[in-house]
């Protein structure tokens, strides 16, 4: 299996239909996955298949965590526009993750739609520590 970083095709389609508001109008979550997951551009929705589980403790729960601090950046003469979120952490974590899925989860239609797959480039492990996903700074050149 493989985790390939991509903006999900279903998100592009749903965006053009007006079904996403990345500036605070909808709720987005991030779920973590093991290297056994098969995620990429064709991922359509959140799934528990190969989602991380805790080795011990209760730091991670199925479905991941709600993202906050969503902001849409760009426009006014720039060719690039993108959405960003606040960094997110799991404390007292004991698990290994290889990638993540950002998805819309707000009970509306559509729900659980995949937005973007993040490939970490390898396994990252927390052993009773803090596992943090740090989003790039605005204008850092790593926007998706």
XYZ file of N, CA and C in Angstrom:
432
model
N 0.839 -1.177 0.000
C 0.000 0.000 0.000
C 0.888 1.245 0.000
N 0.271 2.374 -0.296
C 1.047 3.606 -0.356
C 0.182 4.802 0.013
N 0.832 5.787 0.571
C 0.189 7.066 0.834
C 0.861 8.082 -0.082
N 0.082 8.636 -1.008
C 0.596 9.599 -1.975
C -0.058 10.955 -1.738
N 0.771 11.962 -1.495
C 0.260 13.305 -1.225
C -0.488 13.833 -2.436
N -1.703 14.339 -2.203
C -2.511 14.843 -3.311
C -3.717 15.611 -2.791
N -4.202 16.528 -3.613
C -5.519 17.107 -3.408
C -6.481 16.086 -4.004
N -7.463 15.662 -3.246
C -8.356 14.581 -3.671
C -9.292 15.049 -4.787
N -9.492 14.178 -5.776
C -10.348 14.494 -6.918
C -11.772 14.856 -6.486
N -12.312 14.138 -5.501
C -13.665 14.414 -5.037
C -13.760 15.828 -4.460
N -12.702 16.300 -3.813
C -12.697 17.659 -3.268
C -12.760 18.680 -4.401
N -11.979 18.458 -5.449
C -11.993 19.383 -6.590
C -13.388 19.467 -7.198
N -14.032 18.320 -7.357
C -15.383 18.290 -7.926
C -16.370 18.993 -7.014
N -16.331 18.676 -5.724
C -17.264 19.261 -4.769
C -17.010 20.761 -4.572
N -15.766 21.187 -4.700
C -15.438 22.608 -4.590
C -16.108 23.394 -5.707
N -16.054 22.844 -6.917
C -16.676 23.516 -8.060
C -18.206 23.542 -7.949
N -18.765 22.641 -7.170
C -20.213 22.622 -6.933
C -20.607 23.535 -5.775
N -19.623 24.118 -5.107
C -19.894 25.017 -3.987
C -20.167 24.299 -2.677
N -19.679 23.068 -2.538
C -19.958 22.274 -1.351
C -18.893 22.356 -0.264
N -17.945 23.274 -0.373
C -16.916 23.427 0.661
C -16.720 24.901 0.973
N -16.541 25.193 2.249
C -16.210 26.533 2.706
C -15.023 26.380 3.649
N -13.836 26.670 3.164
C -12.607 26.499 3.939
C -12.254 27.729 4.767
N -13.195 28.630 4.921
C -12.938 29.848 5.693
C -13.865 29.911 6.904
N -14.122 28.743 7.501
C -14.910 28.702 8.718
C -16.348 28.269 8.538
N -16.778 27.993 7.318
C -18.169 27.620 7.085
C -18.469 26.145 7.280
N -17.448 25.296 7.242
C -17.630 23.863 7.439
C -16.596 23.356 8.437
N -16.799 22.135 8.895
C -15.908 21.533 9.874
C -15.001 20.523 9.178
N -13.706 20.643 9.417
C -12.711 19.745 8.812
C -11.934 19.024 9.900
N -11.643 17.768 9.636
C -10.903 16.913 10.571
C -9.639 16.412 9.893
N -8.701 15.950 10.699
C -7.509 15.287 10.197
C -7.383 13.944 10.902
N -7.265 12.892 10.108
C -7.114 11.533 10.620
C -5.730 11.022 10.226
N -5.119 10.233 11.093
C -3.775 9.703 10.864
C -3.845 8.251 10.414
N -2.892 7.853 9.545
C -2.899 6.512 8.966
C -1.527 5.862 9.028
N -1.539 4.527 9.037
C -0.309 3.738 9.030
C 0.188 3.563 7.597
N 1.377 3.001 7.471
C 1.949 2.759 6.146
C 1.176 1.700 5.366
N 0.253 1.003 6.000
C -0.584 0.010 5.307
C -1.749 0.650 4.565
N -1.987 1.940 4.764
C -3.111 2.630 4.125
C -2.832 2.855 2.646
N -3.894 2.936 1.887
C -3.818 3.247 0.465
C -4.599 4.539 0.249
N -3.879 5.665 0.250
C -4.494 6.984 0.143
C -3.832 7.769 -0.972
N -4.624 8.570 -1.686
C -4.093 9.412 -2.752
C -5.196 10.221 -3.390
N -4.979 10.673 -4.610
C -5.923 11.540 -5.312
C -7.299 10.909 -5.476
N -7.369 9.581 -5.574
C -8.655 8.916 -5.781
C -9.384 8.589 -4.478
N -8.811 8.941 -3.327
C -9.492 8.745 -2.044
C -10.737 9.616 -2.041
N -11.886 9.017 -1.704
C -13.142 9.769 -1.775
C -13.674 10.215 -0.421
N -13.356 9.455 0.654
C -13.947 9.778 1.954
C -13.091 9.214 3.080
N -13.318 9.730 4.269
C -12.681 9.203 5.470
C -13.050 7.743 5.649
N -12.098 6.944 6.096
C -12.315 5.534 6.396
C -11.461 5.164 7.598
N -11.917 4.198 8.372
C -11.136 3.713 9.505
C -10.106 2.663 9.083
N -10.130 2.226 7.824
C -9.192 1.202 7.351
C -7.753 1.704 7.458
N -6.948 1.015 8.227
C -5.533 1.324 8.436
C -5.284 2.666 9.107
N -6.288 3.162 9.838
C -6.100 4.352 10.655
C -5.248 3.946 11.854
N -4.457 4.868 12.395
C -3.584 4.528 13.518
C -4.413 4.137 14.726
N -3.803 3.339 15.594
C -4.390 2.996 16.882
C -3.325 3.229 17.933
N -3.743 3.431 19.148
C -2.806 3.661 20.242
C -2.105 2.375 20.640
N -0.809 2.460 20.883
C -0.095 1.340 21.493
C -0.459 1.258 22.959
N -0.673 2.412 23.576
C -1.126 2.496 24.961
C -1.738 3.876 25.149
N -2.570 4.010 26.139
C -3.154 5.314 26.414
C -4.359 5.618 25.534
N -4.792 6.860 25.573
C -6.002 7.252 24.859
C -5.789 8.509 24.025
N -4.596 8.732 23.549
C -4.297 9.972 22.831
C -5.009 10.077 21.488
N -5.167 8.962 20.782
C -5.769 9.009 19.451
C -7.091 8.261 19.449
N -8.095 8.896 18.854
C -9.382 8.229 18.686
C -9.728 8.206 17.203
N -10.474 7.209 16.793
C -10.870 7.076 15.391
C -11.531 8.362 14.918
N -11.200 8.766 13.728
C -11.731 10.001 13.160
C -10.770 11.155 13.268
N -9.767 11.024 14.137
C -8.769 12.070 14.284
C -9.269 13.238 15.114
N -8.806 14.431 14.742
C -9.147 15.640 15.492
C -9.685 16.714 14.555
N -10.521 17.573 15.138
C -11.040 18.710 14.379
C -9.938 19.744 14.171
N -9.831 20.217 12.938
C -8.877 21.278 12.625
C -9.493 22.629 12.984
N -8.665 23.550 13.446
C -9.120 24.887 13.816
C -8.248 25.918 13.116
N -8.625 27.160 13.247
C -7.827 28.253 12.704
C -7.799 28.293 11.190
N -8.837 27.751 10.550
C -8.837 27.723 9.087
C -8.874 29.137 8.525
N -8.031 29.340 7.524
C -7.897 30.637 6.886
C -7.631 30.423 5.412
N -8.300 31.200 4.577
C -8.022 31.185 3.144
C -7.123 32.376 2.853
N -6.024 32.100 2.168
C -5.013 33.115 1.875
C -4.850 33.230 0.364
N -4.633 34.432 -0.124
C -4.369 34.637 -1.552
C -5.265 35.697 -2.138
N -5.147 35.844 -3.424
C -5.934 36.851 -4.130
C -5.173 38.153 -4.246
N -5.856 39.205 -4.614
C -5.290 40.546 -4.747
C -3.999 40.547 -5.555
N -4.088 40.020 -6.780
C -2.942 40.061 -7.676
C -2.033 38.851 -7.618
N -2.309 37.884 -6.745
C -1.478 36.689 -6.698
C -2.157 35.557 -7.449
N -1.370 34.679 -8.003
C -1.912 33.530 -8.724
C -2.180 32.361 -7.785
N -1.734 32.465 -6.541
C -1.864 31.364 -5.594
C -2.861 31.711 -4.496
N -3.769 30.792 -4.263
C -4.677 30.891 -3.126
C -4.669 29.531 -2.451
N -4.751 29.508 -1.139
C -4.716 28.241 -0.425
C -5.375 28.405 0.932
N -5.665 27.268 1.546
C -6.223 27.243 2.898
C -5.156 26.718 3.842
N -5.184 27.228 5.053
C -4.253 26.764 6.067
C -5.017 26.570 7.376
N -4.434 25.790 8.271
C -5.043 25.496 9.565
C -4.001 25.705 10.657
N -4.461 25.761 11.889
C -3.539 25.802 13.026
C -2.873 24.437 13.179
N -1.643 24.436 13.691
C -0.965 23.172 13.988
C -1.820 22.372 14.954
N -1.670 21.055 14.919
C -2.483 20.191 15.768
C -1.604 19.141 16.420
N -1.893 18.820 17.685
C -1.064 17.874 18.441
C -1.915 16.857 19.181
N -1.329 15.691 19.368
C -1.870 14.651 20.243
C -0.855 14.496 21.366
N -1.255 14.735 22.603
C -0.341 14.604 23.740
C -0.495 13.219 24.363
N 0.521 12.787 25.080
C 0.571 11.447 25.680
C 0.301 10.378 24.626
N 0.852 10.594 23.438
C 0.606 9.722 22.294
C 1.596 8.570 22.244
N 1.089 7.404 21.851
C 1.924 6.232 21.613
C 1.406 5.532 20.362
N 1.854 6.011 19.215
C 1.445 5.421 17.946
C 2.439 5.814 16.858
N 2.306 5.159 15.709
C 3.127 5.450 14.530
C 2.205 5.832 13.387
N 2.518 6.937 12.710
C 1.722 7.395 11.571
C 2.633 7.619 10.367
N 2.083 7.360 9.180
C 2.820 7.517 7.930
C 2.207 8.592 7.047
N 0.988 9.011 7.377
C 0.313 10.022 6.581
C -0.987 10.425 7.237
N -1.701 11.336 6.580
C -2.940 11.856 7.145
C -3.934 12.176 6.040
N -5.191 12.248 6.424
C -6.258 12.657 5.523
C -7.009 13.801 6.166
N -7.129 14.914 5.447
C -7.999 16.006 5.867
C -9.319 15.783 5.155
N -10.421 15.838 5.927
C -11.727 15.580 5.334
C -12.784 16.460 5.991
N -13.863 16.673 5.255
C -14.986 17.456 5.775
C -15.876 16.533 6.584
N -16.205 16.956 7.802
C -17.036 16.128 8.677
C -17.927 17.051 9.480
N -19.059 17.390 8.888
C -19.939 18.292 9.626
C -21.398 17.874 9.581
N -21.662 16.643 9.204
C -23.028 16.152 9.212
C -23.875 16.629 8.053
N -23.334 17.516 7.223
C -24.080 17.995 6.063
C -23.868 17.086 4.866
N -24.476 17.439 3.765
C -24.267 16.667 2.538
C -23.369 17.477 1.635
N -22.284 17.003 1.150
C -21.703 15.688 1.440
C -20.984 15.702 2.788
N -20.808 14.548 3.368
C -20.112 14.454 4.640
C -18.976 13.454 4.521
N -17.938 13.635 5.290
C -16.746 12.779 5.290
C -15.988 12.809 3.970
N -16.250 13.794 3.114
C -15.549 13.896 1.833
C -14.072 14.189 2.040
N -13.236 13.441 1.339
C -11.789 13.640 1.392
C -11.434 14.989 0.772
N -10.456 15.670 1.370
C -9.979 16.955 0.864
C -8.553 16.808 0.351
N -7.643 16.408 1.235
C -6.237 16.299 0.846
C -5.583 15.167 1.631
N -4.668 14.479 0.966
C -3.860 13.440 1.605
C -2.478 14.022 1.854
N -1.980 13.857 3.068
C -0.638 14.291 3.431
C 0.237 13.056 3.619
N 1.302 12.960 2.840
C 2.261 11.859 2.969
C 3.444 12.373 3.777
N 3.768 11.692 4.864
C 4.853 12.129 5.733
C 6.227 11.727 5.210
N 6.293 10.857 4.207
C 7.579 10.427 3.659
C 8.231 9.319 4.462
N 7.525 8.742 5.393
C 8.033 7.669 6.240
C 7.243 7.621 7.527
N 7.563 6.641 8.346
C 6.884 6.489 9.634
C 7.408 7.489 10.659
N 6.492 8.068 11.426
C 6.837 8.918 12.560
C 6.149 8.337 13.781
N 6.912 8.192 14.865
C 6.418 7.520 16.057
C 6.491 8.433 17.266
N 5.450 8.373 18.065
C 5.449 9.026 19.378
C 5.312 7.922 20.410
N 6.153 7.958 21.432
C 6.094 6.984 22.523
C 5.837 7.731 23.817
N 4.571 7.788 24.205
C 4.139 8.539 25.366
C 4.672 9.973 25.315
N 4.528 10.573 24.121
C 5.003 11.937 23.903
C 3.964 12.714 23.114
N 4.395 13.800 22.508
C 3.494 14.641 21.724
C 3.749 14.415 20.245
N 2.685 14.154 19.510
C 2.736 13.994 18.064
C 2.092 15.228 17.464
N 2.859 16.019 16.692
C 2.376 17.291 16.166
C 2.443 17.311 14.650
N 1.399 17.838 14.038
C 1.423 18.139 12.611
C 1.516 19.645 12.509
N 2.590 20.089 11.877
C 2.855 21.513 11.743
C 2.595 21.905 10.294
N 1.622 22.773 10.085
C 1.304 23.237 8.752
C 2.312 24.307 8.333
N 2.635 24.389 7.035
C 3.624 25.376 6.588
C 3.163 26.814 6.838
N 4.124 27.665 7.045
C 3.825 29.086 7.207
C 3.310 29.641 5.890
N 2.440 30.634 5.978
C 1.913 31.266 4.777
C 3.037 31.755 3.896
N 2.969 31.422 2.615
C 3.980 31.862 1.661
C 5.257 31.061 1.725
N 5.250 29.940 2.452
C 6.450 29.121 2.606
C 6.771 28.247 1.414
N 5.903 28.256 0.388
C 6.177 27.499 -0.813
C 5.786 26.039 -0.719
N 5.205 25.613 0.392
C 4.809 24.211 0.554
C 3.307 24.035 0.533
N 2.586 25.031 0.075
C 1.141 24.946 0.066
C 0.690 23.925 -0.971
N -0.455 23.329 -0.695
C -1.044 22.376 -1.638
C -2.153 23.062 -2.369
